[in-house]
Coordinates of C-alpha atoms in Angstrom, one line a residue:
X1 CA -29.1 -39.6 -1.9
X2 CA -25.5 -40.7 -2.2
X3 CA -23.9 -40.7 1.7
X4 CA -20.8 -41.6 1.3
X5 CA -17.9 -39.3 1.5
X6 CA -17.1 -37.2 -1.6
X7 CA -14.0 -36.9 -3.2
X8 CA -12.8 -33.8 -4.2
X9 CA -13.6 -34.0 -7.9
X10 CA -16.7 -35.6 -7.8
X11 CA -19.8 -33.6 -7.3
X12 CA -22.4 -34.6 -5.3
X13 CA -26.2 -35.6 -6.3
X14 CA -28.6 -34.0 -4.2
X15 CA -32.5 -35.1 -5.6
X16 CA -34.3 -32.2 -2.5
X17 CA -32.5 -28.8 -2.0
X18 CA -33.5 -28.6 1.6
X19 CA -31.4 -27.9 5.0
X20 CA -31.1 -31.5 5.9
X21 CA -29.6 -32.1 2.4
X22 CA -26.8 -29.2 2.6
X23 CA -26.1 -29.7 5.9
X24 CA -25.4 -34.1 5.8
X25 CA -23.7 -33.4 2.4
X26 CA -21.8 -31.4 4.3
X27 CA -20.3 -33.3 7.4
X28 CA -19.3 -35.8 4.5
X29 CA -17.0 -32.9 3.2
X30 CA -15.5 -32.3 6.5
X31 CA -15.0 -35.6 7.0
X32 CA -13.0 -36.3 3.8
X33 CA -11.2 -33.0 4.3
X34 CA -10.2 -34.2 7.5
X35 CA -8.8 -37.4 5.5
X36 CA -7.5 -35.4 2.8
X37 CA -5.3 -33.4 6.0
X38 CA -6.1 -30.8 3.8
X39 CA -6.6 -28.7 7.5
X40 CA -3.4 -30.4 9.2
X41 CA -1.6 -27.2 9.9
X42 CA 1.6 -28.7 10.7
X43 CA 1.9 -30.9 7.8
X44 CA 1.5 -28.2 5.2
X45 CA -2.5 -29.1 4.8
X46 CA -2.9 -25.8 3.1
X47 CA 0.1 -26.4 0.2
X48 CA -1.7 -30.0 0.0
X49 CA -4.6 -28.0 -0.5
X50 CA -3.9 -25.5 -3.2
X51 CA -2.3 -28.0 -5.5
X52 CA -5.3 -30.4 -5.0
X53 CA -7.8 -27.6 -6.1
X54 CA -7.0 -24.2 -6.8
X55 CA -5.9 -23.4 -10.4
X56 CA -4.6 -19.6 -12.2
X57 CA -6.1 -19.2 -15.3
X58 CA -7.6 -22.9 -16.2
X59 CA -4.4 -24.7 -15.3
X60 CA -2.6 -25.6 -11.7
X61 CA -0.1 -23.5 -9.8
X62 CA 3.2 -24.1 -11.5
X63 CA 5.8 -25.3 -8.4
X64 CA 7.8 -26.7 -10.5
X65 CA 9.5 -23.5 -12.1
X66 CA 8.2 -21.1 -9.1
X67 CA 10.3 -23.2 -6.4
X68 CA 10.8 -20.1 -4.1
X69 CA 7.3 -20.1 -3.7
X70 CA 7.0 -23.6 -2.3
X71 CA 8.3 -22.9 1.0
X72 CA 5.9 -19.3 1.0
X73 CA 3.1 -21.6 0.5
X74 CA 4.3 -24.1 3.6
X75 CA 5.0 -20.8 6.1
X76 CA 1.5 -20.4 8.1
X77 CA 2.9 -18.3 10.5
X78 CA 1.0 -15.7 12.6
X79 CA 2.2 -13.0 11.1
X80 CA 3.7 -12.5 7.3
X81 CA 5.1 -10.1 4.8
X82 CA 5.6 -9.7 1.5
X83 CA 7.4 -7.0 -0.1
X84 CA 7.6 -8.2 -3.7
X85 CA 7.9 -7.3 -7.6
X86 CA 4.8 -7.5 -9.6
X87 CA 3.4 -10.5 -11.2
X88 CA 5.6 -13.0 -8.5
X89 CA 2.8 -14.9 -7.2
X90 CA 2.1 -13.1 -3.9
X91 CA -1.6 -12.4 -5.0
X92 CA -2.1 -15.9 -5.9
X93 CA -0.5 -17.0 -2.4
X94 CA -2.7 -14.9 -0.2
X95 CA -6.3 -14.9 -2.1
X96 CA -6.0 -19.1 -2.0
X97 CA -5.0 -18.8 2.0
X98 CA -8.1 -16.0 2.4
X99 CA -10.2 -18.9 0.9
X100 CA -8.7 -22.2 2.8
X101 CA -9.2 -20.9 6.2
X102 CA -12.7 -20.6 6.3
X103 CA -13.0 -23.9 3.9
X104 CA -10.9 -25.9 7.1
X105 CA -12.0 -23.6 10.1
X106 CA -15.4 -21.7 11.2
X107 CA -13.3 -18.6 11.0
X108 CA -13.4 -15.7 8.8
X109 CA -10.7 -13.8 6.4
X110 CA -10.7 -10.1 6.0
X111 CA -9.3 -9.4 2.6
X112 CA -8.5 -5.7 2.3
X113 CA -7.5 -4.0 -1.2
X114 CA -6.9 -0.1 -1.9
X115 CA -10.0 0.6 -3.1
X116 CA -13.6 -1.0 -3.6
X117 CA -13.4 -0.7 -7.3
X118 CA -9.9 -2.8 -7.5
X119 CA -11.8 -5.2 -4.7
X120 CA -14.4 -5.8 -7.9
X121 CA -11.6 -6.5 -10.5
X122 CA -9.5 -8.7 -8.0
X123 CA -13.0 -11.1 -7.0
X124 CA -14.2 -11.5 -10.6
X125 CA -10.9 -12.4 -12.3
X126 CA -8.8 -14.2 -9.3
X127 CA -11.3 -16.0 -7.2
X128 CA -14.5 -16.4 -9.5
X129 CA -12.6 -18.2 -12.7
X130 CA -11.0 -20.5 -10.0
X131 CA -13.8 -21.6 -7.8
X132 CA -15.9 -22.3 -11.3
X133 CA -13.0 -24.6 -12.3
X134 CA -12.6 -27.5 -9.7
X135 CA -16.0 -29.0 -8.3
X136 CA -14.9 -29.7 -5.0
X137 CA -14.6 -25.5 -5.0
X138 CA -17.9 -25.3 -6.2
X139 CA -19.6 -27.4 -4.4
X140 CA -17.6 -25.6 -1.0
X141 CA -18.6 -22.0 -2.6
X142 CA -22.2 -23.1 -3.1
X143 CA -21.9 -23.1 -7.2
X144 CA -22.4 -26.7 -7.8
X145 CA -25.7 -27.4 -9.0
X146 CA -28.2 -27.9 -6.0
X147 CA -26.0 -26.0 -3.7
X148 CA -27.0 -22.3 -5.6
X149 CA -28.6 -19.7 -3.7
X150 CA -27.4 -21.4 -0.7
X151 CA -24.9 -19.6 0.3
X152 CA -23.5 -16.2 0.0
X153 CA -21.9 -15.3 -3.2
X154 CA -20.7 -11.9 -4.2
X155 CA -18.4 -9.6 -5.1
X156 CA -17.8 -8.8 -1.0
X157 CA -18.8 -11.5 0.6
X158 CA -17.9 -15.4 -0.3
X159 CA -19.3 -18.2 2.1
X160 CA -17.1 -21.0 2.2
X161 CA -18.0 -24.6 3.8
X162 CA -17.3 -23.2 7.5
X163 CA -16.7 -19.4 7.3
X164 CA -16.6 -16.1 5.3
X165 CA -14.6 -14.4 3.2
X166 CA -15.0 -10.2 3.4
X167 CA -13.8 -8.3 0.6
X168 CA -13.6 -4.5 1.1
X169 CA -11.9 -1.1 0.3
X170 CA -9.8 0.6 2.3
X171 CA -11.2 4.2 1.1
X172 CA -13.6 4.2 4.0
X173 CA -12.7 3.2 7.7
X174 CA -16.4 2.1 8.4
X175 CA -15.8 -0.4 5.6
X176 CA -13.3 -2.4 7.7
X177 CA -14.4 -2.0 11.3
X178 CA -17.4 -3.3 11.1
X179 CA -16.4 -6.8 10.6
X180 CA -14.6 -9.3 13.1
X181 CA -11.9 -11.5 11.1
X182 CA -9.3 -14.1 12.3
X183 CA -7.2 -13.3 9.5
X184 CA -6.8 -10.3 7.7
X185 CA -5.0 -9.8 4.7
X186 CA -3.9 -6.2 3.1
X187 CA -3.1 -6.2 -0.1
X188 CA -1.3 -3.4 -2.0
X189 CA -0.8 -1.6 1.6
X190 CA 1.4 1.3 -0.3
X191 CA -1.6 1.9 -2.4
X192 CA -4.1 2.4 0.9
X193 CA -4.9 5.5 2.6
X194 CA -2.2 5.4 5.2
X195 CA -4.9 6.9 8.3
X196 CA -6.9 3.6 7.4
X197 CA -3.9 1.1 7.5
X198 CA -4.3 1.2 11.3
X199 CA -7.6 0.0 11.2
X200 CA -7.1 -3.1 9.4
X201 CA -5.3 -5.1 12.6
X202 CA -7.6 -4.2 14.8
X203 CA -10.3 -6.3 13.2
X204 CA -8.5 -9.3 15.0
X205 CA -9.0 -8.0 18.7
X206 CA -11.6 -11.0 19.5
X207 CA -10.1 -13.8 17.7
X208 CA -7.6 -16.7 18.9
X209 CA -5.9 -17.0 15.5
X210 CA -5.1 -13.4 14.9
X211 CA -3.2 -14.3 11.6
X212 CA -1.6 -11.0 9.4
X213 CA -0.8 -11.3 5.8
X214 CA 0.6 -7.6 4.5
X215 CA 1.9 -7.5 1.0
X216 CA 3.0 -4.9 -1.9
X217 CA 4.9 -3.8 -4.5
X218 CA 7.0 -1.3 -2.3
X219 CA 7.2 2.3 -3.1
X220 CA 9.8 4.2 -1.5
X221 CA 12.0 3.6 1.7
X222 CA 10.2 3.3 5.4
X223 CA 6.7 3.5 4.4
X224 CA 4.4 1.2 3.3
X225 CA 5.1 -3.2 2.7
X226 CA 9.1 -1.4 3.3
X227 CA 8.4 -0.5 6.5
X228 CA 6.5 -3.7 7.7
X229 CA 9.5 -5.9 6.2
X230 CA 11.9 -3.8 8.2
X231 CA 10.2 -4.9 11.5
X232 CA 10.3 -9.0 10.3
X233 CA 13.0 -11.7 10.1
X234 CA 13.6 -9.9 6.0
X235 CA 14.0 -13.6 4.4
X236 CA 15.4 -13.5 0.7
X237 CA 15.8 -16.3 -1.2
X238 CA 19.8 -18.1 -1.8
X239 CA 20.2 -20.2 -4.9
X240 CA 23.0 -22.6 -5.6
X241 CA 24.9 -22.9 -8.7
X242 CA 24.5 -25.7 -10.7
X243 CA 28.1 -25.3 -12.2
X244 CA 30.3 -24.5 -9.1
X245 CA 28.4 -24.4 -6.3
X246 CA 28.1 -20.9 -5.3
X247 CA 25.4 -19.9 -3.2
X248 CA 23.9 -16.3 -3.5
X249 CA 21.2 -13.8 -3.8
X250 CA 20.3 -13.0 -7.0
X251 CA 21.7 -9.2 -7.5
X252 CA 20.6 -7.4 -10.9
X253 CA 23.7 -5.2 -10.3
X254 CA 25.9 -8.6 -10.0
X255 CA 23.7 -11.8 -11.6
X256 CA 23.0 -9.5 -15.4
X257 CA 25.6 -9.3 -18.0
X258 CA 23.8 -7.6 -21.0
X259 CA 25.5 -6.2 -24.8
X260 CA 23.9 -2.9 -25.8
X261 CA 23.1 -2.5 -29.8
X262 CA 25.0 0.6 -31.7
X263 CA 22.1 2.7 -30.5
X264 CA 22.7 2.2 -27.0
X265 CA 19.4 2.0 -26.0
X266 CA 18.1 -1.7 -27.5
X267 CA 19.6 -4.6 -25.8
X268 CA 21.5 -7.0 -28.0
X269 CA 21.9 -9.5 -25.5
X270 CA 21.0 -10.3 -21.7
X271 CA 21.7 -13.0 -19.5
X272 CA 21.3 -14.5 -15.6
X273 CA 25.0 -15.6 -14.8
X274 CA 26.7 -17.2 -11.7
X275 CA 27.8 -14.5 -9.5
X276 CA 31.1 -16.5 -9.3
X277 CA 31.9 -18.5 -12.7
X278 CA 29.7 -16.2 -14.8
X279 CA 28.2 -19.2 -16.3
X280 CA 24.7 -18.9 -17.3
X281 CA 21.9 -19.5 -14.2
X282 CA 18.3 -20.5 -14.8
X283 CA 16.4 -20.4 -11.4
X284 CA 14.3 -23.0 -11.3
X285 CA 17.1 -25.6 -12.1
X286 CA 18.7 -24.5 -8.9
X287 CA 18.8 -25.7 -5.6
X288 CA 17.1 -22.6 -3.4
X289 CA 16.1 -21.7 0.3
X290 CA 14.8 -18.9 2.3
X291 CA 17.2 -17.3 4.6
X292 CA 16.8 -15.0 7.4
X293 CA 18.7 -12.0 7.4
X294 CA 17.4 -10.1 10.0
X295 CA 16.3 -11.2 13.9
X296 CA 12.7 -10.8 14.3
X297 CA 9.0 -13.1 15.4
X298 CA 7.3 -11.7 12.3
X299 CA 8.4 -13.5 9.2
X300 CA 9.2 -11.6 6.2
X301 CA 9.7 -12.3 2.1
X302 CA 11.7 -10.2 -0.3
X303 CA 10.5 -11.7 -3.9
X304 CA 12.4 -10.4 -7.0
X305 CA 11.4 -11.1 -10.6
X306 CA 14.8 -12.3 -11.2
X307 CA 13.4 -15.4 -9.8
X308 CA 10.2 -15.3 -12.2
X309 CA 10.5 -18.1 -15.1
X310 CA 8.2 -15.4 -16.9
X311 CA 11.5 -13.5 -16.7
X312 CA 11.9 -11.2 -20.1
X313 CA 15.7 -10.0 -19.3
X314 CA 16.3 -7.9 -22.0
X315 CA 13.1 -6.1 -21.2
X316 CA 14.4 -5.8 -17.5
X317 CA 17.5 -4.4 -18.8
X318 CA 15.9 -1.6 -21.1
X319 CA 14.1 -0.6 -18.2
X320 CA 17.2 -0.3 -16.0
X321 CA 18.7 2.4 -18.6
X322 CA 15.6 4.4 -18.3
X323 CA 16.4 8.0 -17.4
X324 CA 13.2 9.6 -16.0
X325 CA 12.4 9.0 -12.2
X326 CA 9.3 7.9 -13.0
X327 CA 10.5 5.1 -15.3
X328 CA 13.3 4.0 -12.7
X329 CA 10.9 4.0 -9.9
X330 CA 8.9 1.1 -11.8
X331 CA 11.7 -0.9 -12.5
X332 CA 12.9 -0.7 -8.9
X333 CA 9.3 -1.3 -7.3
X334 CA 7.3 -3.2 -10.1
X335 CA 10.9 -5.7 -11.3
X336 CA 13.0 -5.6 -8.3
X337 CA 10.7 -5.4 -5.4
X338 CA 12.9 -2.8 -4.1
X339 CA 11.6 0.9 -3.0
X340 CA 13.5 3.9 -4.6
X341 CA 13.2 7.4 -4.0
X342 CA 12.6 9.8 -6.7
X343 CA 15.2 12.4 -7.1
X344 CA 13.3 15.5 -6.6
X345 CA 10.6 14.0 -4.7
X346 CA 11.5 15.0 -1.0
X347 CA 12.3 18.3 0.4
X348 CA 15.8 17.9 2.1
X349 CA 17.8 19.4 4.5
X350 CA 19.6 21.5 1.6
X351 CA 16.5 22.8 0.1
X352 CA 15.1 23.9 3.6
X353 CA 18.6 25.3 4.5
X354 CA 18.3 27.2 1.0
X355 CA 15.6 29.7 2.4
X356 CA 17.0 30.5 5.8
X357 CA 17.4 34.5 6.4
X358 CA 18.9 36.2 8.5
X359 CA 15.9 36.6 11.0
X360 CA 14.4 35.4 14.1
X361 CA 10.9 34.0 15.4
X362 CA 8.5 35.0 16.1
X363 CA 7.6 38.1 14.5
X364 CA 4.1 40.3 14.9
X365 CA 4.6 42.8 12.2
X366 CA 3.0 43.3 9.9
X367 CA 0.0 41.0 7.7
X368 CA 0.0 37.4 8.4
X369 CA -1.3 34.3 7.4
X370 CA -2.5 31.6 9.7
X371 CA -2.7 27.7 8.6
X372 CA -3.8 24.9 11.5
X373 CA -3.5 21.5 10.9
X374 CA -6.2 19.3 13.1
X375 CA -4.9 16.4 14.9
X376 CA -4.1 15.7 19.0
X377 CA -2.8 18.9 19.0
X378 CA -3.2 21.8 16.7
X379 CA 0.0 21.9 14.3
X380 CA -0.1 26.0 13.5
X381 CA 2.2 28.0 10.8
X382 CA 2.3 31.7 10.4
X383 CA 3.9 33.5 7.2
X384 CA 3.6 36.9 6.4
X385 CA 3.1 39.4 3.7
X386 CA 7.3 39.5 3.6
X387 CA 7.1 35.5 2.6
X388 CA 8.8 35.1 6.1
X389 CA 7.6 32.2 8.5
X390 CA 6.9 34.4 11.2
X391 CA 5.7 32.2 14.2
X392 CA 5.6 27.5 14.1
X393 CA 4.1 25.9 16.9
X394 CA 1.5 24.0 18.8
X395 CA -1.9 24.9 20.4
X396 CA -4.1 22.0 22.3
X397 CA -7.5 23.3 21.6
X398 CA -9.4 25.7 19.5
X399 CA -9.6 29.0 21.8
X400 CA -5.8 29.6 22.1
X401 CA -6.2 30.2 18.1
X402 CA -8.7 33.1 19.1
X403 CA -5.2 34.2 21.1
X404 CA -3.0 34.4 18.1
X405 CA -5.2 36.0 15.8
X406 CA -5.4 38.8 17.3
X407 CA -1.6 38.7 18.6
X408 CA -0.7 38.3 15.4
X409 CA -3.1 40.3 13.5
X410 CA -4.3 37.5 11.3
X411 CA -6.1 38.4 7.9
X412 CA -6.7 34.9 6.8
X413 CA -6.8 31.7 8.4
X414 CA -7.2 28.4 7.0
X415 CA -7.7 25.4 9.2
X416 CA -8.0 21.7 8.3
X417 CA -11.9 20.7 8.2
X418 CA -11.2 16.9 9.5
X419 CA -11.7 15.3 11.8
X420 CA -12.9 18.0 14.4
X421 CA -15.7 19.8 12.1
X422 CA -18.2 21.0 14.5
X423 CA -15.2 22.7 16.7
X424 CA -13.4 24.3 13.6
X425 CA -17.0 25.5 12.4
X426 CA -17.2 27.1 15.8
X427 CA -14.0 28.7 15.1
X428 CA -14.9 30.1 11.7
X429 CA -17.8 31.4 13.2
X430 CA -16.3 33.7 15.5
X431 CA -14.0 35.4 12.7
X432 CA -16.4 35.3 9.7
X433 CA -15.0 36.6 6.8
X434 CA -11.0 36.1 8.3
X435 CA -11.4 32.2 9.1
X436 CA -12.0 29.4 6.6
X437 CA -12.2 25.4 6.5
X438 CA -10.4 23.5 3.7
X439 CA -11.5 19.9 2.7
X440 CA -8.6 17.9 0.2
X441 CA -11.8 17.3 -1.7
X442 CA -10.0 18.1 -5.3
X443 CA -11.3 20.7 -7.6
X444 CA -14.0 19.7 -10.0
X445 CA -13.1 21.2 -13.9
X446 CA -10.5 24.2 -12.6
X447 CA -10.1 26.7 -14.3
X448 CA -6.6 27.9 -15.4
X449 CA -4.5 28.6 -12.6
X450 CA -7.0 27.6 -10.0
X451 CA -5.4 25.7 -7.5
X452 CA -8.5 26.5 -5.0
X453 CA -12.3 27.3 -4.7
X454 CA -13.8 29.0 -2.0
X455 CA -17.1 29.0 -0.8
X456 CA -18.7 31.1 1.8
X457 CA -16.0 29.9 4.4
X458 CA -15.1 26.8 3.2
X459 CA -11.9 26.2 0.3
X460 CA -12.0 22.8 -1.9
X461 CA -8.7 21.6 -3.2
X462 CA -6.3 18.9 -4.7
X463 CA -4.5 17.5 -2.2
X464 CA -1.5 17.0 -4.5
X465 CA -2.4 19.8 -6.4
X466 CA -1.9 22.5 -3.2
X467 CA 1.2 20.8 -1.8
X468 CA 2.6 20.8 -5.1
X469 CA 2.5 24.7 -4.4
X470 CA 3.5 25.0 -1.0
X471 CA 6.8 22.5 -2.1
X472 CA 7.4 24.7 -4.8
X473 CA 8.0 27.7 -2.7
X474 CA 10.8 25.8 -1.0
X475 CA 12.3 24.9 -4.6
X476 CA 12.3 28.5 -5.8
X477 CA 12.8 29.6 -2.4
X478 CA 10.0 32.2 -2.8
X479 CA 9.4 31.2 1.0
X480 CA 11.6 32.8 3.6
X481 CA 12.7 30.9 7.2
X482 CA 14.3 32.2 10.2
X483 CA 18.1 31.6 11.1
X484 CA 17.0 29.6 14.1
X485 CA 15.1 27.0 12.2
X486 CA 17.7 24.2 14.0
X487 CA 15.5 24.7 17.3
X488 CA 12.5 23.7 14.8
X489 CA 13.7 20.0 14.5
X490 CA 10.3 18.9 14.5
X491 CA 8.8 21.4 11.6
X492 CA 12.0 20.0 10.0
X493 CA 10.9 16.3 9.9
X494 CA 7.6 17.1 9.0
X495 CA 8.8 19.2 6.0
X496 CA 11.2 16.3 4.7
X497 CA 8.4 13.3 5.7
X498 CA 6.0 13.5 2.2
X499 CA 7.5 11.9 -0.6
X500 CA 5.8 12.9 -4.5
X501 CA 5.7 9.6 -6.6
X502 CA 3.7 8.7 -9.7
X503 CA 1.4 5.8 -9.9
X504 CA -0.5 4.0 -12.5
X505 CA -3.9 2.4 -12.3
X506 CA -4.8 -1.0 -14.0
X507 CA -5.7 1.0 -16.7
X508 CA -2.4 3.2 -17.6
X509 CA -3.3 6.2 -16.4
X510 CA -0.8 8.3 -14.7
X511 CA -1.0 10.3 -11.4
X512 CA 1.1 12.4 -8.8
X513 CA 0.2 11.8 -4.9
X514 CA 1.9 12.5 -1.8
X515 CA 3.2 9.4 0.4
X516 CA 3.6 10.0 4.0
X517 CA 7.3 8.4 5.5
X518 CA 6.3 10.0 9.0
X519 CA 4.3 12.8 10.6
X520 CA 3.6 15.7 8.6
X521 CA 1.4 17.8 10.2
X522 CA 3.4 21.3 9.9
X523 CA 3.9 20.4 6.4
X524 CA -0.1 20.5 5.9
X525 CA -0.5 23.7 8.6
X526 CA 2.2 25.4 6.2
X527 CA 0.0 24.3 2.8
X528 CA -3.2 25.4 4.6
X529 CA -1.0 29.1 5.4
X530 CA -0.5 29.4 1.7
X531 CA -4.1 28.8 1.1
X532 CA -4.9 32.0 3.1
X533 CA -2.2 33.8 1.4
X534 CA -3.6 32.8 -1.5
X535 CA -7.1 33.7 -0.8
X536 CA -5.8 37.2 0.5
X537 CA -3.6 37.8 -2.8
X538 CA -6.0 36.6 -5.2
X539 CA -2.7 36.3 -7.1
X540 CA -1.9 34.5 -10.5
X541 CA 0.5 32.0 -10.1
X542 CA 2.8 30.7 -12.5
X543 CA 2.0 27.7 -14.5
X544 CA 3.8 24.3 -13.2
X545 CA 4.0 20.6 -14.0
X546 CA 1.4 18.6 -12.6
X547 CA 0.4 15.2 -13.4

């Protein structure tokens, strides 16, 4: 058997697959990675790393033309965000770091992705094709010949020379706390259920390193890879003009000059110009650096496409003219990096201010309907028959409900299954017939105008689908409030803090959800009260848009 150190592109020749073969093979590798200073923190080891072994596609990581990476892939800091355009590189940058640490340390990387399906797509095309490429990558992933079946190798789990690599789903919280990580890494955090999010840190608690890598295409302001830069040192990238010197952050509003065709709608021409001498810029000819613009310990990365050597301007242009929200909220997020809020998306202080009448809270009269939203306190909204909010306010356990169903003669009440099931069933129970549960568990095949399905004394439905309803009240002001609704500031907050986007999955299709800015637990207390309306009324309602 060959002892002496390997190099990184040799593979080694092993004549016995046994322990003591794997496991001498293997102090060589450390050895010559120790060489190699492929583990020296300070000197960049990991950069040194990357360009050594990992390749995109069959062919190494282009630093040439992606210069405002190079300094990304130098920053090990603790802690690191990246809100940033699509197809930029910030995939690339984290999956390769996932991988190093547990090549270099006996540590383990938590890689966390929106769901467990996208986790799937993400292993087999960005880290399988790699590690087959290089052999020092297969040998370290255990696919070189003699070294298969040796170590772990799947979808969710990679064993590198030292560590692991965990790849999981955000969907389900037991998915991430089961597993101890010294780095974890959330990918797409807009896309993630936002009660997981919290989870994902935590799985740091017993290690040294503690290292945090959050990235995402933004979505809309304060929420999500938005919010996260917000609380870091919110570095963007200054470029230098090769023709007069002028240093500045590219600006599509100030860095594009485009011509339009007599249409108005094709682009004719488009170009990246000198903020100063309007002469034409190309990026990656420029001299660049990252620059802070914020005081923070967390370090933070804007990354625009308008740095991209991929770049298609015109295309960036036509998207800019769009004029439907959805369209202008991808090129904001997905070619800027920026997050936008949809016009219409939000209720605001105007629409809420629209359905104020001239009335006062509470009020007893009369039939009501009771919503509760479950949480550290009981979040509880009463309308009545009138369409007036007749009582808003909060409750710390489940007894005091008992109180204001019969004070105000309750016929319906809907209360949030999760998390406290066993209590709200006792609940229910005591009013059978008056009391129901409601899961956001969607509506399987609904039939026309069905927004909800009730069985026994429990109601299934859409999440978006039933706040799409309750929201539409406020729009058409079929939903009255009282003239005091300034001492309400908190039902306020809640009612402005969901925010309706549309997303697209890998695969084009189109959906509405809700995205939480803040808490919003009146906002789902007033949806579950127009549930048990709803179930009272046994009303048509009128056909609406919903993606």
């Amino acid at each position: 058997m060959n002892t002496e150190p390997i190099q990184p592109n040799e593979s080694p020749i092993i004549s016995q697959h046994n322990s003591f073969a794997v496991a001498n093979v293997l102090s060589n590798i450390e050895l010559k990675i120790k060489k190699e200073t492929w583990g020296d923190i300070e000197n960049h080891g990991y950069f040194k790393w990357v360009k050594d072994n990992w390749t995109s596609r069959g062919e190494p990581l282009d630093f040439e033309k992606h210069k405002y990476l190079v300094e990304i892939y130098k920053d090990q800091h603790p802690f690191i965000a990246f809100m940033k355009a699509a197809q930029t590189g910030g995939t690339e940058r984290v999956i390769t770091e996932a991988l190093w640490l547990p090549d270099q340390r006996r540590e383990n990387t938590v890689y966390v992705f929106p769901t467990g399906g996208s986790v799937g797509d993400l292993v087999q095309e960005r880290v399988d094709e790699p590690l087959n490429q290089k052999k020092y990558l297969r040998l370290v992933s255990g696919r070189e010949e003699g070294f298969k079946g040796k170590h772990a190798d799947h979808v969710r789990l990679k064993r590198m020379s030292k560590g692991f690599v965990y790849f999981r789903g955000s969907g389900s919280p037991a998915q991430i706390t089961s597993i101890p990580a010294d780095m974890i890494i959330a990918d797409e955090v807009d896309r993630m259920p936002v009660e997981n999010v919290p989870f994902i840190a935590k799985r740091l608690e017993h290690s040294k390193r503690r290292w945090q890598r959050w990235l995402s295409t933004p979505t809309i302001p304060n929420y999500g890879i938005h919010k996260i830069y917000l609380g870091t040192d919110q570095r963007v990238f200054n470029i230098k003009c090769s023709k007069c010197g002028e240093i500045q952050i590219l600006d599509f509003w100030k860095n594009i000059e485009f011509k339009l065709m007599r249409d108005g709608v094709q682009v004719e021409e488009a170009e990246l110009v000198c903020v100063k001498c309007r002469q034409k810029l190309v990026p990656w000819d420029c001299e660049g650096e990252w620059k802070s613009t914020a005081v923070s310990d967390k370090h933070g990365y804007h990354i625009s496409k308008l740095y991209s050597p991929l770049l298609d301007i015109k295309s960036l242009v036509e998207s800019s003219l769009k004029n439907s929200e959805w369209e202008l909220q991808q090129f904001y997020n997905q070619d800027l990096g920026l997050p936008y809020e949809p016009k219409g998306g939000s209720l605001t202080e105007e629409t809420i201010r629209s359905c104020v009448r001239d009335f006062r809270i509470p009020i007893k009269d009369g039939t009501n309907f009771m919503g509760v939203d479950v949480g550290l306190k009981l979040h509880i909204i009463i309308q009545n028959s009138k369409n007036q909010l007749a009582f808003i306010g909060t409750r710390d356990d489940f007894e005091e409900l008992d109180v204001l169903m019969n004070k105000f003669n309750v016929k319906v009440c809907v209360v949030d299954a999760l998390p406290e099931t066993r209590k709200v069933q006792e609940f229910i129970s005591r009013f059978i017939g008056r009391a129901f549960m409601c899961y956001y568990s969607g509506l399987s095949e609904p039939k026309k105008d069905e927004w909800f399905r009730t069985e026994g004394q429990k109601v299934n439905t859409g999440r978006t689908l039933s706040l799409d309803m309750f929201a539409a009240r406020f729009n058409k002001q079929t939903i009255q409030l009282p003239k005091d609704i300034d001492n309400y500031q908190e039902f306020k907050d809640h009612m402005k803090s969901l925010t309706r986007i549309i997303i697209e999955n890998p695969h084009g299709k189109q959906t509405a959800e809700y995205l939480q800015k803040g808490p919003d637990h009146y906002y789902h207390a007033g949806n579950y009260s127009n549930i048990a309306k709803g179930i009272s009324d046994r009303i048509k309602v009128p056909e609406i848009f919903i993606l």
